[in-house]
PDB file of C-alpha atoms and ligand atoms in Angstrom:
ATOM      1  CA  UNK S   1       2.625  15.709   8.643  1.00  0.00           C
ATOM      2  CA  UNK S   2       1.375  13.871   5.541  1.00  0.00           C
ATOM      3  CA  UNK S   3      -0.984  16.101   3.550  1.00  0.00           C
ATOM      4  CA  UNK S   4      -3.773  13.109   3.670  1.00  0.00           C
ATOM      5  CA  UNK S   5      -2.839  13.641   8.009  1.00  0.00           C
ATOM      6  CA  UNK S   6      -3.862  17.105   7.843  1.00  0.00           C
ATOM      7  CA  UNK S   7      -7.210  16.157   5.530  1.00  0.00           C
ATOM      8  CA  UNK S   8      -8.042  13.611   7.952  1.00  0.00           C
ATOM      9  CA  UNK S   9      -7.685  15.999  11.083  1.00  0.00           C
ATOM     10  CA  UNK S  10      -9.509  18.461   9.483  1.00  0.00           C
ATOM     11  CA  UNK S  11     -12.241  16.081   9.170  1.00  0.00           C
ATOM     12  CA  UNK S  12     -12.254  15.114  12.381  1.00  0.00           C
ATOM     13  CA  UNK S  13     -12.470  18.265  14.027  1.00  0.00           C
ATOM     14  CA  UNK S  14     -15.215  19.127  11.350  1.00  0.00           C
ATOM     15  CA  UNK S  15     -16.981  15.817  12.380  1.00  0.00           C
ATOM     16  CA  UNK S  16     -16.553  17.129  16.225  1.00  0.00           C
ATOM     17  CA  UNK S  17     -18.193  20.467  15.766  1.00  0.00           C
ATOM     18  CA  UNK S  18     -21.262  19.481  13.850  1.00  0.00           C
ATOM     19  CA  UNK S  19     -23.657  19.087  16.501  1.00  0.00           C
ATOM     20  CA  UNK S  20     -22.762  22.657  18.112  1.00  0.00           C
ATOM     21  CA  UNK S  21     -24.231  24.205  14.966  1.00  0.00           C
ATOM     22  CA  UNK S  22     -27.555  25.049  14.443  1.00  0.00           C
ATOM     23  CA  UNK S  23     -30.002  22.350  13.705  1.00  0.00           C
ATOM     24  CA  UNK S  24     -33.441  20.861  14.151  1.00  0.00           C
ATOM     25  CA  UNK S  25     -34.637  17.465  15.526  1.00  0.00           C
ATOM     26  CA  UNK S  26     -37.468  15.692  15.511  1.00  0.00           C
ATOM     27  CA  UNK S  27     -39.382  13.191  17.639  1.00  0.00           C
ATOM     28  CA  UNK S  28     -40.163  10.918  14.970  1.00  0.00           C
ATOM     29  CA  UNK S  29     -36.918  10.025  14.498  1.00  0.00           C
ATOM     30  CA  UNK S  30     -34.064  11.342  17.328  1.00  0.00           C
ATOM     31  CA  UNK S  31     -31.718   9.820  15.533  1.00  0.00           C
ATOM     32  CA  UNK S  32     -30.673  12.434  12.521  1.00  0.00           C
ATOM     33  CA  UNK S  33     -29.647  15.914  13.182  1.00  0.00           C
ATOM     34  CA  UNK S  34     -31.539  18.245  10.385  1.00  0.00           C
ATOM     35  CA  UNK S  35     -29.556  20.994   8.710  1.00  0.00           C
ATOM     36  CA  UNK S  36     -30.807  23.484   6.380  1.00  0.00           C
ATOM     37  CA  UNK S  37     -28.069  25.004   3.218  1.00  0.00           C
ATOM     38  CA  UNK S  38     -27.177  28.398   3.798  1.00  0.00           C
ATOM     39  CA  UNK S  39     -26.991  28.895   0.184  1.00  0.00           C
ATOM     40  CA  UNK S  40     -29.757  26.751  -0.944  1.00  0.00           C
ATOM     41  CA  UNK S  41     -33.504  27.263   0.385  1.00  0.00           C
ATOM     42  CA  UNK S  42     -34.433  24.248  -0.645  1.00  0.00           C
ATOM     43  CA  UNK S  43     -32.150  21.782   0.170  1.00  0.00           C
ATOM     44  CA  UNK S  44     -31.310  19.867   3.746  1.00  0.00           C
ATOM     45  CA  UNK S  45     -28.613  18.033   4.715  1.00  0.00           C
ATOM     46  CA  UNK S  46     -29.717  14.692   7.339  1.00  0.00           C
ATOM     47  CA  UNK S  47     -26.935  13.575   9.472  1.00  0.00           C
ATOM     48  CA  UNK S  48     -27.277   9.962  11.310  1.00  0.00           C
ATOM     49  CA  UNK S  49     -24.469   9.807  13.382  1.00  0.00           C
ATOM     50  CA  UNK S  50     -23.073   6.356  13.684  1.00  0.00           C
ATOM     51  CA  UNK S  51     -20.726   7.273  16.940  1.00  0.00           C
ATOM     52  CA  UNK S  52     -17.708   5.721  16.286  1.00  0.00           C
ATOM     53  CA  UNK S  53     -14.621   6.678  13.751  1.00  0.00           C
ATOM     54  CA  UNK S  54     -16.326   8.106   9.734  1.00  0.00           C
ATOM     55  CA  UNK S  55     -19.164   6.292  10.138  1.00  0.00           C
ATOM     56  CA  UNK S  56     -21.724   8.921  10.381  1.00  0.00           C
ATOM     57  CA  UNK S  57     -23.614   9.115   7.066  1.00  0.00           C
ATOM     58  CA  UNK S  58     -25.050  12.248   5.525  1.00  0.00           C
ATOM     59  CA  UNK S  59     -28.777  12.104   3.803  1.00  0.00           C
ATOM     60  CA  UNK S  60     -29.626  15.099   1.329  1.00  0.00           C
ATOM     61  CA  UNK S  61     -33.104  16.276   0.871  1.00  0.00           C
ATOM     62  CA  UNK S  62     -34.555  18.628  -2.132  1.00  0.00           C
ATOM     63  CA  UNK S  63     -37.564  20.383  -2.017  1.00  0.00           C
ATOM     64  CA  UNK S  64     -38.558  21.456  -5.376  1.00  0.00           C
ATOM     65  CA  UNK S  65     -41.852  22.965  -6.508  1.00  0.00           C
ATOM     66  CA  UNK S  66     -44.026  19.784  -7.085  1.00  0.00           C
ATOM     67  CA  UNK S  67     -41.866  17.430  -5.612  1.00  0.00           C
ATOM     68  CA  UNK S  68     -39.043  16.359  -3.423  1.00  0.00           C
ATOM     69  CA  UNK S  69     -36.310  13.745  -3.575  1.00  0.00           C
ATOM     70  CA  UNK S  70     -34.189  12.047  -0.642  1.00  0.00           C
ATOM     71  CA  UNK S  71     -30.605  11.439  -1.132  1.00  0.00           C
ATOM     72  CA  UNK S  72     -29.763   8.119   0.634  1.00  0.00           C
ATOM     73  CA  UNK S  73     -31.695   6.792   3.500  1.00  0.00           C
ATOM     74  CA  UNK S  74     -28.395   5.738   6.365  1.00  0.00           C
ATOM     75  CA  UNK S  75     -28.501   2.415   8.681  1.00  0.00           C
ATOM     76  CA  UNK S  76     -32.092   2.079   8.806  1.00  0.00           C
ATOM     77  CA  UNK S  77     -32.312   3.333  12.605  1.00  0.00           C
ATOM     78  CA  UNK S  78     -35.198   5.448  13.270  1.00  0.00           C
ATOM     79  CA  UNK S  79     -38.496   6.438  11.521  1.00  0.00           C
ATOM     80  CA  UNK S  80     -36.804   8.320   8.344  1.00  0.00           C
ATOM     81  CA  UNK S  81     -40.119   8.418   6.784  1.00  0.00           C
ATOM     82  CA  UNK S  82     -42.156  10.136   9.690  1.00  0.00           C
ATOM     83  CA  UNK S  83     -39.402  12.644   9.611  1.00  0.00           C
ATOM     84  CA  UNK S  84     -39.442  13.188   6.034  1.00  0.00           C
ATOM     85  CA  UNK S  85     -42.991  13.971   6.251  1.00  0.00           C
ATOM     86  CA  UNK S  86     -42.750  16.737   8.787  1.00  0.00           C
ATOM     87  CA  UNK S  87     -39.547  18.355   6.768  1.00  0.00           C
ATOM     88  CA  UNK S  88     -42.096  18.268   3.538  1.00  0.00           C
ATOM     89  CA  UNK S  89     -45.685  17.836   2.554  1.00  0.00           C
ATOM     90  CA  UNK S  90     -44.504  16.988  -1.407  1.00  0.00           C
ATOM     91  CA  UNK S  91     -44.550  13.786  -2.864  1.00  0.00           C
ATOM     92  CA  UNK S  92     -40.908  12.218  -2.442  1.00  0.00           C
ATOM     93  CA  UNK S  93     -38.773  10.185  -4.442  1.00  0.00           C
ATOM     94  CA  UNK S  94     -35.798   8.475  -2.833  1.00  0.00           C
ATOM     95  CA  UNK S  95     -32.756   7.601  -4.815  1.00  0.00           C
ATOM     96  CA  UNK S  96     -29.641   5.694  -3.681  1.00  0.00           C
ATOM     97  CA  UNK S  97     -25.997   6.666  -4.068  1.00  0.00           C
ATOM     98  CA  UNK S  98     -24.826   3.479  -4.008  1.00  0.00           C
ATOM     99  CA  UNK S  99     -26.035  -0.068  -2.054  1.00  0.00           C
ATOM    100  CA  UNK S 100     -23.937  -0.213   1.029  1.00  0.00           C
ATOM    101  CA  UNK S 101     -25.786  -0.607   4.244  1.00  0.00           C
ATOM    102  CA  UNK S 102     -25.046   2.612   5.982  1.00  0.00           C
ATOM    103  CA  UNK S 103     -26.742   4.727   2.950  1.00  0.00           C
ATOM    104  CA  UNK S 104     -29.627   2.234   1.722  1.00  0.00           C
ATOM    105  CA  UNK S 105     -31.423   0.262   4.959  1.00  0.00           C
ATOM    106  CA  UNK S 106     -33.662   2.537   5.453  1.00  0.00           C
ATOM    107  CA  UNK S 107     -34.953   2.388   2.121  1.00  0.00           C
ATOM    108  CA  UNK S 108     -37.635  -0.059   2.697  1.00  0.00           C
ATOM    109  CA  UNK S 109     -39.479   2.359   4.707  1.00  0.00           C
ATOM    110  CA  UNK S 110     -40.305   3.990   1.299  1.00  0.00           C
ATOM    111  CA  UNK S 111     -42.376   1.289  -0.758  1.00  0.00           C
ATOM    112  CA  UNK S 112     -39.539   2.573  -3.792  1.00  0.00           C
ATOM    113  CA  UNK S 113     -36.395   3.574  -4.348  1.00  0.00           C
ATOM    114  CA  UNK S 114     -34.213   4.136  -7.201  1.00  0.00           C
ATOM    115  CA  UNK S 115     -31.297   2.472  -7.414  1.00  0.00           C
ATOM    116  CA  UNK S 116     -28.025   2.252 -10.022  1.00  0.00           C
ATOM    117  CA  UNK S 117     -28.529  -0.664 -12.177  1.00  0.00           C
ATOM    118  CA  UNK S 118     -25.346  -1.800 -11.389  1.00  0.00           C
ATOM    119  CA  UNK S 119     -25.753  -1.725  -8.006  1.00  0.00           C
ATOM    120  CA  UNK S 120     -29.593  -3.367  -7.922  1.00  0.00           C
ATOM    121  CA  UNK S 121     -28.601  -6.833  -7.894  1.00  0.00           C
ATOM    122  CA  UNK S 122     -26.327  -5.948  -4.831  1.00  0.00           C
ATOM    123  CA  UNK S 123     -29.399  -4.077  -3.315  1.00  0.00           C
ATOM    124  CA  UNK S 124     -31.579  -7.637  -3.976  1.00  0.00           C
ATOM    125  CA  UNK S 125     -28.522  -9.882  -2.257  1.00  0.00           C
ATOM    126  CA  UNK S 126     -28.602  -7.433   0.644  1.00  0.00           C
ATOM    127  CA  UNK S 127     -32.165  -7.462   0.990  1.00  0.00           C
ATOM    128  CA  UNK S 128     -32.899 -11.041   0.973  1.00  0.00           C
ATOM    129  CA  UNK S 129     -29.547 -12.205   2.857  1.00  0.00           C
ATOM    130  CA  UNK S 130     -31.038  -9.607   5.642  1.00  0.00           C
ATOM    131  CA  UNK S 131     -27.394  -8.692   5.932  1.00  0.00           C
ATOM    132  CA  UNK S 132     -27.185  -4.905   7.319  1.00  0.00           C
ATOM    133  CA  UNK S 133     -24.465  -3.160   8.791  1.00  0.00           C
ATOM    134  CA  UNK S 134     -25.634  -1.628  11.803  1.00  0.00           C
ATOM    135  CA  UNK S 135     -23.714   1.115  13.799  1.00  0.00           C
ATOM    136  CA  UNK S 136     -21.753  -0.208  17.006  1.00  0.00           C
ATOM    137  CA  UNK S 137     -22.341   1.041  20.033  1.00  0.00           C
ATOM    138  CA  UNK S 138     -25.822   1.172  22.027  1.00  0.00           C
ATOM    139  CA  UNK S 139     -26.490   4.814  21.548  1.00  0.00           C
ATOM    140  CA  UNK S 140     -29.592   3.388  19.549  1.00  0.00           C
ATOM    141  CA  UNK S 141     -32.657   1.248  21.025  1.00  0.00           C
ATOM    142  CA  UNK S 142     -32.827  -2.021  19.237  1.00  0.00           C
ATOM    143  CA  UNK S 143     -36.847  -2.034  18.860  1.00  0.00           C
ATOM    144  CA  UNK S 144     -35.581   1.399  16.578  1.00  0.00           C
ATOM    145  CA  UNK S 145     -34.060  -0.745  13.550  1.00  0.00           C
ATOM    146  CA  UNK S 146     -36.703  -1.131  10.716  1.00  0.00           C
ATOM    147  CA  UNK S 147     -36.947  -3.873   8.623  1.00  0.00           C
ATOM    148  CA  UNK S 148     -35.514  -4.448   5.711  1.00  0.00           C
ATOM    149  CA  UNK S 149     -38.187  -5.177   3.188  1.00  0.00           C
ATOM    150  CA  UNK S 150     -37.862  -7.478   0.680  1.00  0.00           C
ATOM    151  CA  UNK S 151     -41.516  -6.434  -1.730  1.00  0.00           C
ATOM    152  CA  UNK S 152     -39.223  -2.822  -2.118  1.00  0.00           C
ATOM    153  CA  UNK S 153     -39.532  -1.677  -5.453  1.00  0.00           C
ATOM    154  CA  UNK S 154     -36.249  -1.117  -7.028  1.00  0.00           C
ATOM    155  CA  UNK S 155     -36.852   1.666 -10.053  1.00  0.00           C
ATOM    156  CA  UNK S 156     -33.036   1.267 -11.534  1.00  0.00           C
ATOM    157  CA  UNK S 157     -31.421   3.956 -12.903  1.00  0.00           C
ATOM    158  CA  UNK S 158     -28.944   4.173 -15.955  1.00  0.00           C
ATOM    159  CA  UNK S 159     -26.660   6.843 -17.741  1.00  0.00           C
ATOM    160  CA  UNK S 160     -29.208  10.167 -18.371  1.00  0.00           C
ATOM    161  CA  UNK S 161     -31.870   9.026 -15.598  1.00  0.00           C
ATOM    162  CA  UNK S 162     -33.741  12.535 -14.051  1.00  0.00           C
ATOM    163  CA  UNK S 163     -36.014  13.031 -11.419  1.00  0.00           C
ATOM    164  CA  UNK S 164     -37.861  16.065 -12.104  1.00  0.00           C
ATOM    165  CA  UNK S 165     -38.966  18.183  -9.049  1.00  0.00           C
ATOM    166  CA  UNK S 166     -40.950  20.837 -10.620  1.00  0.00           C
ATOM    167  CA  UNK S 167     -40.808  23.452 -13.539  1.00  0.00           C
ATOM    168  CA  UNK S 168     -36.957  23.440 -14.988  1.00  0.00           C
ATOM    169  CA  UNK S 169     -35.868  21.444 -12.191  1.00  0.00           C
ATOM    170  CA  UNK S 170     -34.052  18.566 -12.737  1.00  0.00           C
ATOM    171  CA  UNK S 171     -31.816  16.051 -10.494  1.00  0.00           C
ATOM    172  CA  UNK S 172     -29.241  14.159 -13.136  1.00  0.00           C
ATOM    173  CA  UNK S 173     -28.304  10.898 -11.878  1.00  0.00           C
ATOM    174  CA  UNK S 174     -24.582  10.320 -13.134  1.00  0.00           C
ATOM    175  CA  UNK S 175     -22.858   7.108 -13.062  1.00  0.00           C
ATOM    176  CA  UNK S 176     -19.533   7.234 -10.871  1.00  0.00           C
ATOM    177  CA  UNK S 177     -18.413   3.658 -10.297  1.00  0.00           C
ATOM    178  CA  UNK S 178     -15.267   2.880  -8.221  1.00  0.00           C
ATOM    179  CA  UNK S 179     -16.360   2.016  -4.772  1.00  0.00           C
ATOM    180  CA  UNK S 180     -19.319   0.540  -5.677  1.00  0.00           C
ATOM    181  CA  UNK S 181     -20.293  -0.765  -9.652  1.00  0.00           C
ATOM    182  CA  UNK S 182     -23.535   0.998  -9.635  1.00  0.00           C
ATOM    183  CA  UNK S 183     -21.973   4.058  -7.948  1.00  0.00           C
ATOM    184  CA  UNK S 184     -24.249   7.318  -8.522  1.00  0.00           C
ATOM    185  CA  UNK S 185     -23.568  11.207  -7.710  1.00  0.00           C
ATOM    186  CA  UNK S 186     -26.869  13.250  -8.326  1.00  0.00           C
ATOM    187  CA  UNK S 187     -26.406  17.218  -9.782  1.00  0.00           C
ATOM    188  CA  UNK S 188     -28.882  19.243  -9.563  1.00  0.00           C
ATOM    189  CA  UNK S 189     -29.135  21.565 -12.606  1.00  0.00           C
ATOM    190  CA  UNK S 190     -30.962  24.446 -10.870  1.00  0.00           C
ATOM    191  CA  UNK S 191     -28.037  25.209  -8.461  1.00  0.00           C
ATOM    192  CA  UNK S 192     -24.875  23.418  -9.439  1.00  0.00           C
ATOM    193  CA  UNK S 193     -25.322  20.880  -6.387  1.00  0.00           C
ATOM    194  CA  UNK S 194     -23.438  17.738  -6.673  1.00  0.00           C
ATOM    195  CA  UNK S 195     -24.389  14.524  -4.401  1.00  0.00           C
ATOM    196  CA  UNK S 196     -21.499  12.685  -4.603  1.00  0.00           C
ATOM    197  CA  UNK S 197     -22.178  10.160  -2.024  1.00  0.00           C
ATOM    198  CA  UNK S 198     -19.166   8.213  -1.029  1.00  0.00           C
ATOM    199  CA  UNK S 199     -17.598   8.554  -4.872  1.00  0.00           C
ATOM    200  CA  UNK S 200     -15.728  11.698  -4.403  1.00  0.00           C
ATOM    201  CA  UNK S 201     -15.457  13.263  -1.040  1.00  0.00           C
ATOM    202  CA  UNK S 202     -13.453  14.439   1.674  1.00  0.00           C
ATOM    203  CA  UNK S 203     -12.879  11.649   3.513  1.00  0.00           C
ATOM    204  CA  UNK S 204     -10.849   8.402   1.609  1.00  0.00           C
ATOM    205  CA  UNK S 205     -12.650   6.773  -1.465  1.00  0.00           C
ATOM    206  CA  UNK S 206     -12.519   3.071  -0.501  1.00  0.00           C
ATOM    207  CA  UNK S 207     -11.396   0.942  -3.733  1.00  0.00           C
ATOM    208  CA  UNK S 208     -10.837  -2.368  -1.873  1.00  0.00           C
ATOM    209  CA  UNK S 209     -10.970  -6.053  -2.184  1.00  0.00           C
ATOM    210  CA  UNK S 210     -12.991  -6.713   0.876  1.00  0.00           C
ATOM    211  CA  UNK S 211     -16.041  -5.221  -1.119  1.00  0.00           C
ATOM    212  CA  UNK S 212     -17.088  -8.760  -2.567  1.00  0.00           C
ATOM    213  CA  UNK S 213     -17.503  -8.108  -6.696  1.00  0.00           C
ATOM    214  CA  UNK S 214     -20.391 -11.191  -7.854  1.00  0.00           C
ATOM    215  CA  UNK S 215     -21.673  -8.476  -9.911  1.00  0.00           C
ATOM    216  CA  UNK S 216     -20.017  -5.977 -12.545  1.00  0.00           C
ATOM    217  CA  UNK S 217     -16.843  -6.314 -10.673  1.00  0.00           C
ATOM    218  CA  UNK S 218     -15.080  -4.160 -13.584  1.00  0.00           C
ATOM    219  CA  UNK S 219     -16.945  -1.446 -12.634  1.00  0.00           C
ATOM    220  CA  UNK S 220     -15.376  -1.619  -8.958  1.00  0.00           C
ATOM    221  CA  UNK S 221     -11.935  -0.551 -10.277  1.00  0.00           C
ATOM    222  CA  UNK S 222      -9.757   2.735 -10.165  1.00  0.00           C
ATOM    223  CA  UNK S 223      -9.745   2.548 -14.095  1.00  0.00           C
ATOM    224  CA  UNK S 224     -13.618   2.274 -14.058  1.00  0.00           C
ATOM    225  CA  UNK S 225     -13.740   5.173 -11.713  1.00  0.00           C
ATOM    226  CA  UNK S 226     -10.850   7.331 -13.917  1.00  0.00           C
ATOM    227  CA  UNK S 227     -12.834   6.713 -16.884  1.00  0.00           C
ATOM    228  CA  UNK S 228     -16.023   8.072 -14.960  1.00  0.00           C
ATOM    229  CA  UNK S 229     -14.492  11.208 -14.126  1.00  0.00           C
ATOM    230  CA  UNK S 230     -12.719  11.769 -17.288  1.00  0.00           C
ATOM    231  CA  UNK S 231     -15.760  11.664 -18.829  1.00  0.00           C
ATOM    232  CA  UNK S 232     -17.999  13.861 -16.273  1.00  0.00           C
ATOM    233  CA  UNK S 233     -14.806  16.510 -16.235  1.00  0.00           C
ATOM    234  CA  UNK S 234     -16.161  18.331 -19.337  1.00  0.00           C
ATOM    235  CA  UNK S 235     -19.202  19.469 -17.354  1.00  0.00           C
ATOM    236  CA  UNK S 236     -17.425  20.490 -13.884  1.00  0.00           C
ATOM    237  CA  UNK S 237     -18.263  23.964 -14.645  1.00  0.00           C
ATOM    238  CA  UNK S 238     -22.276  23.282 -14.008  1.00  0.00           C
ATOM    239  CA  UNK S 239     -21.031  22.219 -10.540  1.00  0.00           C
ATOM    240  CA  UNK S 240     -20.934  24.832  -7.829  1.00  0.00           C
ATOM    241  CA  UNK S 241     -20.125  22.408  -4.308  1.00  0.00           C
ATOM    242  CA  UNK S 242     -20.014  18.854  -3.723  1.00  0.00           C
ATOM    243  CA  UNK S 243     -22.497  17.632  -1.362  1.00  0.00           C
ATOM    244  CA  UNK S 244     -21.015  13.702  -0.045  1.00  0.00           C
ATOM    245  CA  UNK S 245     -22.318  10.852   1.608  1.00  0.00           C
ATOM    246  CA  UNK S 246     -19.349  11.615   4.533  1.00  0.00           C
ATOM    247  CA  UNK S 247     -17.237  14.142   5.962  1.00  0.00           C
ATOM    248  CA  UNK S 248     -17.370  17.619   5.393  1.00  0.00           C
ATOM    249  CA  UNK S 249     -20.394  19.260   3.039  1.00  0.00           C
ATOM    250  CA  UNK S 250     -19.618  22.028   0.671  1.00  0.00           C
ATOM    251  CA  UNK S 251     -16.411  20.869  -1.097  1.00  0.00           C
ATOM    252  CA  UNK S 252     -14.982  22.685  -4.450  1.00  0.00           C
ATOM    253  CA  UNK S 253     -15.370  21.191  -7.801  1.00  0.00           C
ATOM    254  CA  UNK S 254     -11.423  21.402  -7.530  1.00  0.00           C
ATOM    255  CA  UNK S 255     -11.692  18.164  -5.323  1.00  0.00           C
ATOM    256  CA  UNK S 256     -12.915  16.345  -8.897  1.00  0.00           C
ATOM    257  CA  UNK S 257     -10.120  16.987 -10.763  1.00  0.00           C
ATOM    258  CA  UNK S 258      -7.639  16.677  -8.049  1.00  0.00           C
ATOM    259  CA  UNK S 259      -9.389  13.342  -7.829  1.00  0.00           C
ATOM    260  CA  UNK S 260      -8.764  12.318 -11.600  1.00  0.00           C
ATOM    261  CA  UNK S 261      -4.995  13.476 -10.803  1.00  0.00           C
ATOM    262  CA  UNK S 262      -4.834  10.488  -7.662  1.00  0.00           C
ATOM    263  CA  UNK S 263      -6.476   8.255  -9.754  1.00  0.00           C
ATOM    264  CA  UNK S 264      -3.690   8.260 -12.631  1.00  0.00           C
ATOM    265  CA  UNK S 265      -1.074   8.730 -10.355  1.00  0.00           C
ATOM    266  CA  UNK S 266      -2.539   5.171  -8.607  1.00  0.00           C
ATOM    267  CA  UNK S 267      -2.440   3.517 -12.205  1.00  0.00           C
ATOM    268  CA  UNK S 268       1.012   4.871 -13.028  1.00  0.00           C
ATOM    269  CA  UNK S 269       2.259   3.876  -9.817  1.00  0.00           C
ATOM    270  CA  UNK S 270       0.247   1.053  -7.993  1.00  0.00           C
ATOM    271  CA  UNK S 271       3.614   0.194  -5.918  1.00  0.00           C
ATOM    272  CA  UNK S 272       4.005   4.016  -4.844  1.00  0.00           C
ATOM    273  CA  UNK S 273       1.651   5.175  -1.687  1.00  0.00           C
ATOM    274  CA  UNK S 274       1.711   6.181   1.834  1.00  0.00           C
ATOM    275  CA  UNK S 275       1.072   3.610   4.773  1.00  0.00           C
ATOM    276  CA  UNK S 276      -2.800   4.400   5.554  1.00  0.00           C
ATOM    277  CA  UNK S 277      -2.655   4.197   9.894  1.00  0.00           C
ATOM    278  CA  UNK S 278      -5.541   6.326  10.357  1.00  0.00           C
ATOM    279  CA  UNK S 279      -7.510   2.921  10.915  1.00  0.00           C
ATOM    280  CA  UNK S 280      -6.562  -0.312  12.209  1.00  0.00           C
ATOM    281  CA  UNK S 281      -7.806  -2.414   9.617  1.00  0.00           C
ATOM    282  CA  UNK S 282      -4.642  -3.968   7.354  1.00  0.00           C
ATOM    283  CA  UNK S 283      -6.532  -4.735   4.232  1.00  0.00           C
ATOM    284  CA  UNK S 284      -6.603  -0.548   4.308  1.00  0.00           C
ATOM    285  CA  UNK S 285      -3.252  -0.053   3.922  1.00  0.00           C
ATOM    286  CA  UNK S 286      -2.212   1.809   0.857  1.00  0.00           C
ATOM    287  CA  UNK S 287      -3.815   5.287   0.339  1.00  0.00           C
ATOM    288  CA  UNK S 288      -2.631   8.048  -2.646  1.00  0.00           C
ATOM    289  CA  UNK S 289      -3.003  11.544  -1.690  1.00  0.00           C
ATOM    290  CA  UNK S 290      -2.838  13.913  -4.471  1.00  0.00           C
ATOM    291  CA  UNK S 291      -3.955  17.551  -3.707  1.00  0.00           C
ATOM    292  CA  UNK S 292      -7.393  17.315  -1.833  1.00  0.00           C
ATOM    293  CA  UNK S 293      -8.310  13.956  -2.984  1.00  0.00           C
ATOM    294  CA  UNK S 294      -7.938  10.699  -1.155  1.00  0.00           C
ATOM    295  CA  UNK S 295      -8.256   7.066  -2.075  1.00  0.00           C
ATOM    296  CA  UNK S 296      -7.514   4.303   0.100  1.00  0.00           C
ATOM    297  CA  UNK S 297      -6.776   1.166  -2.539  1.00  0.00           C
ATOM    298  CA  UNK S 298      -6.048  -2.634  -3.128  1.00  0.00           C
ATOM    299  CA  UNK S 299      -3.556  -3.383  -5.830  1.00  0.00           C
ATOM    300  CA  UNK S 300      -5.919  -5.745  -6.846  1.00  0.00           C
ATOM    301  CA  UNK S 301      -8.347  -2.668  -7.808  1.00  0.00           C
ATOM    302  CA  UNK S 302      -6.806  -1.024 -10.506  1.00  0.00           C
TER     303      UNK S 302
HETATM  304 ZN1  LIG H   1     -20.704   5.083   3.117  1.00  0.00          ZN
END
């Protein structure tokens, strides 16, 4: 089997097993499973399961001293806030990963969010064309999907931006384009957690032309997103486990540099990959495996 086969199966049975481990619910919103770190007090990890093939998204919250900050807010589905509120009584910020529906329609449940200011104008098109990608199925009640609010406040982020959560705690937003221009993992300096959203994780990065590019489309390359991680590779050794908008929690820092290895083996060899069949989709066709790292890529994207 492929090695990307045998990362893909061992996402899926990862995927199958997550709701037989322990976690909490809540009324206010049925929709997420809550799990708490088993290394990290203060952190949670929200899943909204989306019930059909890698679409269930992963939310991160952190509870520091004075403050908190969600990671990502999914489809919009269900009362995030209300929840929120009954996992913390501190103040919270929310911050975005990256635009795409599945991690920022729920934001306008939360008066602000921070956003990539790459990504904002995409955020702003999304918004106003009340285009959303909602889930399939009907696992969800329809009277469930919040709005999408247009008077949002969009707080945009750049190279350096911190959220600071209380007494030397600080949440580094670091700009990781690729998949998305504005693309944004968050490390937290106080225990070597990396939110890497859907930049680097366990499951495919998606570098493909049916992601329309109106905006900074040469930050939606593999080049863009080599760059990024040659530059962030210096500081891999604050990172302790990767924490992604997808698939499995927990991953090594090894996945980073195995993912700076893909990327130049996709710009040395555009012509050279493996047929991607995992979905049905031919516009994802071409995928480069190298070590634990994944990216599923149009030749037009490099
Ligand atoms: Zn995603």
């Amino acid at each position: 089997m492929s090695q990307w086969k045998e990362h893909m199966a061992e996402n899926d049975v990862y995927a199958a097993a997550l709701a037989g481990k322990p976690h909490e619910t809540c009324p206010a919103d049925p929709y997420v499973l809550v799990f708490q770190n088993p290394e990290i007090p203060g952190v949670r990890h929200l899943f909204f399961d989306g019930h059909s093939k890698g679409t269930g998204t992963w939310m991160h919250l952190i509870e520091g001293e004075d403050r908190a900050l969600l990671i990502d807010t999914a489809f919009g589905v269900g009362d995030l806030k209300a929840l929120v509120e009954t996992l913390t009584d501190k103040p919270c910020d929310v911050a975005l990963t990256h635009f795409h529906g599945d991690h920022s329609a729920g934001a306008g449940q939360f008066g602000k969010v921070y956003c990539h200011k790459y990504d904002a104008p995409y955020l702003r098109d999304s918004i106003r064309s009340g285009h959303r990608l909602l889930p399939a199925g009907d696992f969800y009640r329809p009277e469930d999907v919040q709005p999408l609010d247009e008077s949002l406040e969009i707080g945009e982020m750049e190279e350096g931006f911190r959220l600071v959560l209380g007494p030397g705690h600080e949440v580094e937003a670091i700009h990781m384009p690729g998949h998305a221009a504005g693309g944004t993992m968050f490390l937290d300096h106080s225990t070597g957690a990396l939110f890497s959203g859907d930049a680097i994780l366990s499951t495919p990065t998606l570098i493909l032309d049916r992601f329309p590019a109106p905006h900074y489309p040469e930050y939606m390359t593999v080049t863009a997103f080599r760059n990024a991680i040659r530059d962030f590779l210096p500081r891999l050794d604050q990172v302790k486990a990767l924490y992604p908008g997808h698939g499995r929690l927990g991953m090594g820092p090894e996945l980073v540099t195995d993912m700076l290895a893909c990327c130049e083996a996709m710009i040395a060899a555009p012509e050279e990959f493996e047929e991607y069949d995992y979905v049905d989709d031919p516009a994802q066709r071409r995928i480069k495996c190298v070590g634990q790292a994944m990216v599923v890529y149009s030749p037009s994207r490099i």
